[in-house]
Coordinates of C-alpha atoms and ligand atoms in Angstrom, one line a residue:
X1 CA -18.3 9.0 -13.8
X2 CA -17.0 9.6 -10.4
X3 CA -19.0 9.5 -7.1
X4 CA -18.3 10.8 -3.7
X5 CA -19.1 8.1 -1.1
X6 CA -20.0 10.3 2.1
X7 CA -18.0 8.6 5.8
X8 CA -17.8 10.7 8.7
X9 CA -14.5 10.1 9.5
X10 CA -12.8 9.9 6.0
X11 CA -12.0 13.1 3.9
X12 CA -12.4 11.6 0.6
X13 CA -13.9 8.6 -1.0
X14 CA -14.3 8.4 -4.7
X15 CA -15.7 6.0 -6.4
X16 CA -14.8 5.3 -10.5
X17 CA -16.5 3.2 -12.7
X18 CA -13.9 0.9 -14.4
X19 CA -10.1 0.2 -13.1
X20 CA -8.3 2.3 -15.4
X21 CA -10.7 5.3 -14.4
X22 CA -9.6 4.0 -10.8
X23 CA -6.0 3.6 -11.6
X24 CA -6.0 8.0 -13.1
X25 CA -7.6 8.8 -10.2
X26 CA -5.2 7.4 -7.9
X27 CA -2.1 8.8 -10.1
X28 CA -3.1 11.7 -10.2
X29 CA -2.8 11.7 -6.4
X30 CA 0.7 10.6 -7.0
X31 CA 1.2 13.2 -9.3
X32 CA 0.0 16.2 -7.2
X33 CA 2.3 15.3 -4.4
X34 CA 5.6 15.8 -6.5
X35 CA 4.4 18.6 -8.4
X36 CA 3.7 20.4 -4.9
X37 CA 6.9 18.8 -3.6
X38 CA 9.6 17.6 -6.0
X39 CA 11.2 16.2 -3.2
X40 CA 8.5 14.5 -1.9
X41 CA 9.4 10.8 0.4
X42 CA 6.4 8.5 -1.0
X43 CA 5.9 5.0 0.6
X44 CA 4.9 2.5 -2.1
X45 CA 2.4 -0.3 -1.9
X46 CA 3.0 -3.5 -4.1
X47 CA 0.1 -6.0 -5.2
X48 CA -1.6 -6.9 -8.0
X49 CA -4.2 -3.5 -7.1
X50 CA -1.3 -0.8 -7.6
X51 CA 0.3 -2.3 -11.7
X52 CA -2.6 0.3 -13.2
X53 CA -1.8 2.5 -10.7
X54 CA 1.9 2.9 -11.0
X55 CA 1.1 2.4 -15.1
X56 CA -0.8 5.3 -15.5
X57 CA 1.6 7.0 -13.2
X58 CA 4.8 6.4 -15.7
X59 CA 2.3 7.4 -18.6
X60 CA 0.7 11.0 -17.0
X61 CA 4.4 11.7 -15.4
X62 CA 6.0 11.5 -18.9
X63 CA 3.4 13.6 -20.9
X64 CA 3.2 15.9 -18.3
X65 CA 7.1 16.2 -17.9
X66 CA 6.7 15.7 -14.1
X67 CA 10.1 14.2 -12.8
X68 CA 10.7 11.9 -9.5
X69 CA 14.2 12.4 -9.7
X70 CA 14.8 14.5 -6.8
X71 CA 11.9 12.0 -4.7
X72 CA 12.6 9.6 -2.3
X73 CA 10.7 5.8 -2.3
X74 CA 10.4 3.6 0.2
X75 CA 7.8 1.1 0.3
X76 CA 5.5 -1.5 3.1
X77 CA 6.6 -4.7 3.0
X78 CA 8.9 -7.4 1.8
X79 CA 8.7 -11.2 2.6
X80 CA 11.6 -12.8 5.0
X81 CA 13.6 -14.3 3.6
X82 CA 12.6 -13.2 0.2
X83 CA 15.7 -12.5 -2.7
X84 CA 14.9 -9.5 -5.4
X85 CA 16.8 -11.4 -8.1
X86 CA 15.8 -15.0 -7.5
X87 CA 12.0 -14.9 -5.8
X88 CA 9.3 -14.2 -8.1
X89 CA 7.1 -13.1 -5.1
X90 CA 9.8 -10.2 -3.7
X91 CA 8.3 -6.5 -3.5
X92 CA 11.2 -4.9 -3.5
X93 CA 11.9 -7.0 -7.3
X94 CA 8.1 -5.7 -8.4
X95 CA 9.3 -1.9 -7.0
X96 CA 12.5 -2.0 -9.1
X97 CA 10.9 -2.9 -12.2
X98 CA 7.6 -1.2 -11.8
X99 CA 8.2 1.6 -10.1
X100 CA 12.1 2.5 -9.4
X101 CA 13.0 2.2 -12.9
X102 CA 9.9 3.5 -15.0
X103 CA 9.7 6.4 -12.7
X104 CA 13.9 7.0 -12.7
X105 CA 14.0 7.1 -9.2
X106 CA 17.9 7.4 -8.3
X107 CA 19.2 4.5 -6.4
X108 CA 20.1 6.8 -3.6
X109 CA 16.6 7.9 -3.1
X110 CA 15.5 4.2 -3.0
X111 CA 15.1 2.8 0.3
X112 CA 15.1 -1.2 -0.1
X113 CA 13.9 -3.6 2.9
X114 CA 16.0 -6.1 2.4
X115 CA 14.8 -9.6 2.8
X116 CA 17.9 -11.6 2.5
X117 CA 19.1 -10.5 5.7
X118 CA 20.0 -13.1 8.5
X119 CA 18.6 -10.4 11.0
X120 CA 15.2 -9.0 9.8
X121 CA 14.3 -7.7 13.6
X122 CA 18.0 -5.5 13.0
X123 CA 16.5 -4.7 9.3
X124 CA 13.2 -3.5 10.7
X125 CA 15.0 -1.6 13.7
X126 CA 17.1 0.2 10.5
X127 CA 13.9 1.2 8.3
X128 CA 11.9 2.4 11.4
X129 CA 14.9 4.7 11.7
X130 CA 15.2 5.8 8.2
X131 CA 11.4 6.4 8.0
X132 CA 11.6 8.8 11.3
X133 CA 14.5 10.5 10.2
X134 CA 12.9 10.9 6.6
X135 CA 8.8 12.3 7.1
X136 CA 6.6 10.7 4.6
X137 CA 4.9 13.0 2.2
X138 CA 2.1 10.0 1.1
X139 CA 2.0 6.7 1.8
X140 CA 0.3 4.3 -0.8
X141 CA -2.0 1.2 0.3
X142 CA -3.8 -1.6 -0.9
X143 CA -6.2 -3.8 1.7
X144 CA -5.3 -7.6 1.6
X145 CA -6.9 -10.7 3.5
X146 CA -8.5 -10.0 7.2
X147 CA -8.1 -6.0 6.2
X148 CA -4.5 -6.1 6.7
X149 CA -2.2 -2.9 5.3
X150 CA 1.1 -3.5 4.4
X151 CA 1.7 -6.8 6.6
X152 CA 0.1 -5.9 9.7
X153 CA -2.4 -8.7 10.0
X154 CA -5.5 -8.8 12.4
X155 CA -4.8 -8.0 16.5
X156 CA -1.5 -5.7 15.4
X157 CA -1.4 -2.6 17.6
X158 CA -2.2 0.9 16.0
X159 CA 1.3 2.1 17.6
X160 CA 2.9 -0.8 15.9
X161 CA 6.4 0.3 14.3
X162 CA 8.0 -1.4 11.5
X163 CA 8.7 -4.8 12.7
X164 CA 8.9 -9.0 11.7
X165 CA 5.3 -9.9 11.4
X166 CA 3.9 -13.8 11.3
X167 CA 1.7 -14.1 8.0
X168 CA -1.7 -15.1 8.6
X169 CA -3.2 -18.1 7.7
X170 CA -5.4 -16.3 4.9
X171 CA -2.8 -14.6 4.0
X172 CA -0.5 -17.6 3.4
X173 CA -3.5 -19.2 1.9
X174 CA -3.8 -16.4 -0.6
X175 CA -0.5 -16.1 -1.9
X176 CA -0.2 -20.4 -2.0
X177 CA -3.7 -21.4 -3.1
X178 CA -5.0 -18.6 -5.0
X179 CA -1.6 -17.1 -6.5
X180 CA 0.4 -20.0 -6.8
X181 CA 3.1 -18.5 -5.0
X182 CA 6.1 -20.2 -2.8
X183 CA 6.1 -17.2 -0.3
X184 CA 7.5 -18.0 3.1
X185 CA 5.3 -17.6 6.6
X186 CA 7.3 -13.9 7.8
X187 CA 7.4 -10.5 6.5
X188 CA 9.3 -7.6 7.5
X189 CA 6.7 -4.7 7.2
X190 CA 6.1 -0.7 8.4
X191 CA 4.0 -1.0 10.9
X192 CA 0.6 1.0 11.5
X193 CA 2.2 3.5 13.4
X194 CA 4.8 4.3 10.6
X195 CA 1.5 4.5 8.1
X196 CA -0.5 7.0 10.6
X197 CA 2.8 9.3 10.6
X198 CA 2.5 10.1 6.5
X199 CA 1.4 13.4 6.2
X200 CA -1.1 12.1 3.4
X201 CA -2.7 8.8 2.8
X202 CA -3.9 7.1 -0.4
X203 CA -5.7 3.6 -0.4
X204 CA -6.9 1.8 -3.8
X205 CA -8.8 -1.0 -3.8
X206 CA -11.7 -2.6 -6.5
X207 CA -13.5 -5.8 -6.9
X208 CA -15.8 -7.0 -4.6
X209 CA -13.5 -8.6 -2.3
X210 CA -11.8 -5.4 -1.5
X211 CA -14.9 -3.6 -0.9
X212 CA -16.1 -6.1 1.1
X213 CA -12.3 -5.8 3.0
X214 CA -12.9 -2.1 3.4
X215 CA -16.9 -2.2 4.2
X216 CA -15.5 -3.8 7.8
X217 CA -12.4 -1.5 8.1
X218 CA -14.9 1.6 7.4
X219 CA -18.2 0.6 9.4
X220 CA -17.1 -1.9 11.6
X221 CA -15.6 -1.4 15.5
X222 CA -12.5 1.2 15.1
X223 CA -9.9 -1.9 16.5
X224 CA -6.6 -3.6 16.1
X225 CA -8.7 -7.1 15.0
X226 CA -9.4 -4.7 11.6
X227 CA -6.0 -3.1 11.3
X228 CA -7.2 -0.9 8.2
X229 CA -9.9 0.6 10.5
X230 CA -6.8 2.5 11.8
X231 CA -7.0 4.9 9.4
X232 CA -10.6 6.3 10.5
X233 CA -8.1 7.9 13.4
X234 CA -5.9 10.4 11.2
X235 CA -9.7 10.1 8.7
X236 CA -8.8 13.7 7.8
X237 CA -5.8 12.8 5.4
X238 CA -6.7 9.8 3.9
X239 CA -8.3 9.7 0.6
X240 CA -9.9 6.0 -1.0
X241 CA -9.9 5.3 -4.6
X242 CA -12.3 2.1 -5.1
X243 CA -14.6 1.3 -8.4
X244 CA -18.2 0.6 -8.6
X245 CA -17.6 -3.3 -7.7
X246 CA -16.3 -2.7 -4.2
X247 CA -18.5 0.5 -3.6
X248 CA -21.8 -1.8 -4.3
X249 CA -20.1 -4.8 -2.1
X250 CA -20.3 -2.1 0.4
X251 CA -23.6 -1.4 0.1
X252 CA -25.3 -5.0 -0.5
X253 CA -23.0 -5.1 2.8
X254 CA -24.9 -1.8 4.3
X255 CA -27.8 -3.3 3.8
X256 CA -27.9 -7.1 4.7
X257 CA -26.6 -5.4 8.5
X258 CA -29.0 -2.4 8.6
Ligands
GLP1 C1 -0.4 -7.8 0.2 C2 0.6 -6.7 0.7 C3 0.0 -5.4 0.8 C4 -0.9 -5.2 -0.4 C5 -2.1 -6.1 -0.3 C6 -3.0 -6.1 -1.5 O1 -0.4 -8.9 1.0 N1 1.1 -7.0 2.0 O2 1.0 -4.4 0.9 O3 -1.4 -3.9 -0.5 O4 -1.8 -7.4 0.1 O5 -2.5 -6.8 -2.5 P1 -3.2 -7.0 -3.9 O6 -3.4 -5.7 -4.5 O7 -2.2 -7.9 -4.7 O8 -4.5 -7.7 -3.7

């Protein structure tokens, strides 16, 4: 069922064979960091990868009886200007009502980017601050378009803190043409230097897009034009969830370059 992909640099690649196998897998990750800290500070990705993943979450956390009450949530990324309670598109809207609420987070413990500020430079100045003073315990990923995590698109520096990043064209084009979204051209996101800091790292990914994404963050040049490569730097405390479809991209990839 699950395989072990060998990297030198990462600690721990798994692969599963179906996305619900996938999604446990990466709960369970979830799961293990409040049970070994109930106070744990988790960063939460959004995208369409992480609904199985935050599903099975809610589901294991409730028969197990493990409570996120006393954790703390921040997440990546939201779009500027993007409003929770009118834009379809805003992460911090998908947070509240797939992972906030299903999980009971207290509002206290939720730290919001807010993307219907008239400052987002001053909002990305204020959750740099709140993620120094408050260490990360794991910080959550997906991979999107040109390898980009959270918002930090191709030629972003690995010291990078959270700032107001310029979408990239593929990425505009993803959200527009593919998802049918009206998502504007700015985000405020962490920046790779916030994700490096996280004293653990989890990335899901699966489908052959993804894995073909991660086959040039994990074998490719080590550079800011692949930001995900970034994490083959702090290799030791990251740990990828993919399925079969993106572990065989990677391979057919292997291959056609060997
Ligand atoms: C988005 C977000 C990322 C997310 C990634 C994958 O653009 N900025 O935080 O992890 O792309 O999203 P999805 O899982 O929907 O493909």
């Amino acid at each position: 069922m699950k395989q072990s992909i060998y990297h030198p640099e990462i600690a721990r690649i798994e692969s599963w064979e179906t996305i619900p196998l996938v999604a446990v897998a990466a709960a369970n990750v979830i799961l293990e960091t409040v049970q070994t800290d109930p106070r744990a500070h988790i960063t939460y990705a959004t995208g369409e990868t992480m609904i199985p993943v935050y599903m099975a979450t809610e589901g294991i956390a409730q028969q197990k009886r493990i409570s996120f009450q006393d954790t703390t949530a921040s997440h990546l990324d939201e779009y500027w200007p993007a409003d929770p309670c009118r834009d379809e598109f805003s992460f911090v809207k998908y947070l509240r009502e797939r992972v906030f609420e299903p999980l009971r987070i207290p509002q206290a413990q939720r730290y919001e980017m807010s993307g219907t500020t008239d400052d987002p430079e001053k909002e990305a100045r204020r959750y740099d601050a709140l993620l120094s003073e408050n260490p990360v315990a794991l910080a959550i990923l997906g991979i999107g378009p040109g390898c980009h995590m959270g918002f930090n698109e191709r030629g972003t520096s690995f010291e990078q803190r959270t700032h107001l990043a310029r979408l990239s064209g593929e990425t505009i084009h993803r959200d527009r043409n593919e998802r049918n979204l009206s998502t504007p051209e700015h985000a405020i996101t962490q920046g790779i230097g916030n994700i490096l800091d996280a004293q653990r790292i989890l990335m899901v990914a699966f489908g052959v897009q993804k894995g073909e994404y991660l086959f040039e963050a994990l074998y490719g040049s080590i550079s800011s034009d692949c930001p995900t490569s970034a994490l083959r730097t702090v290799g030791e405390k990251v740990t990828i969830v993919i399925d079969t479809e993106a572990a065989s991209a990677m391979e057919t990839m292997e291959r056609a370059s060997a």
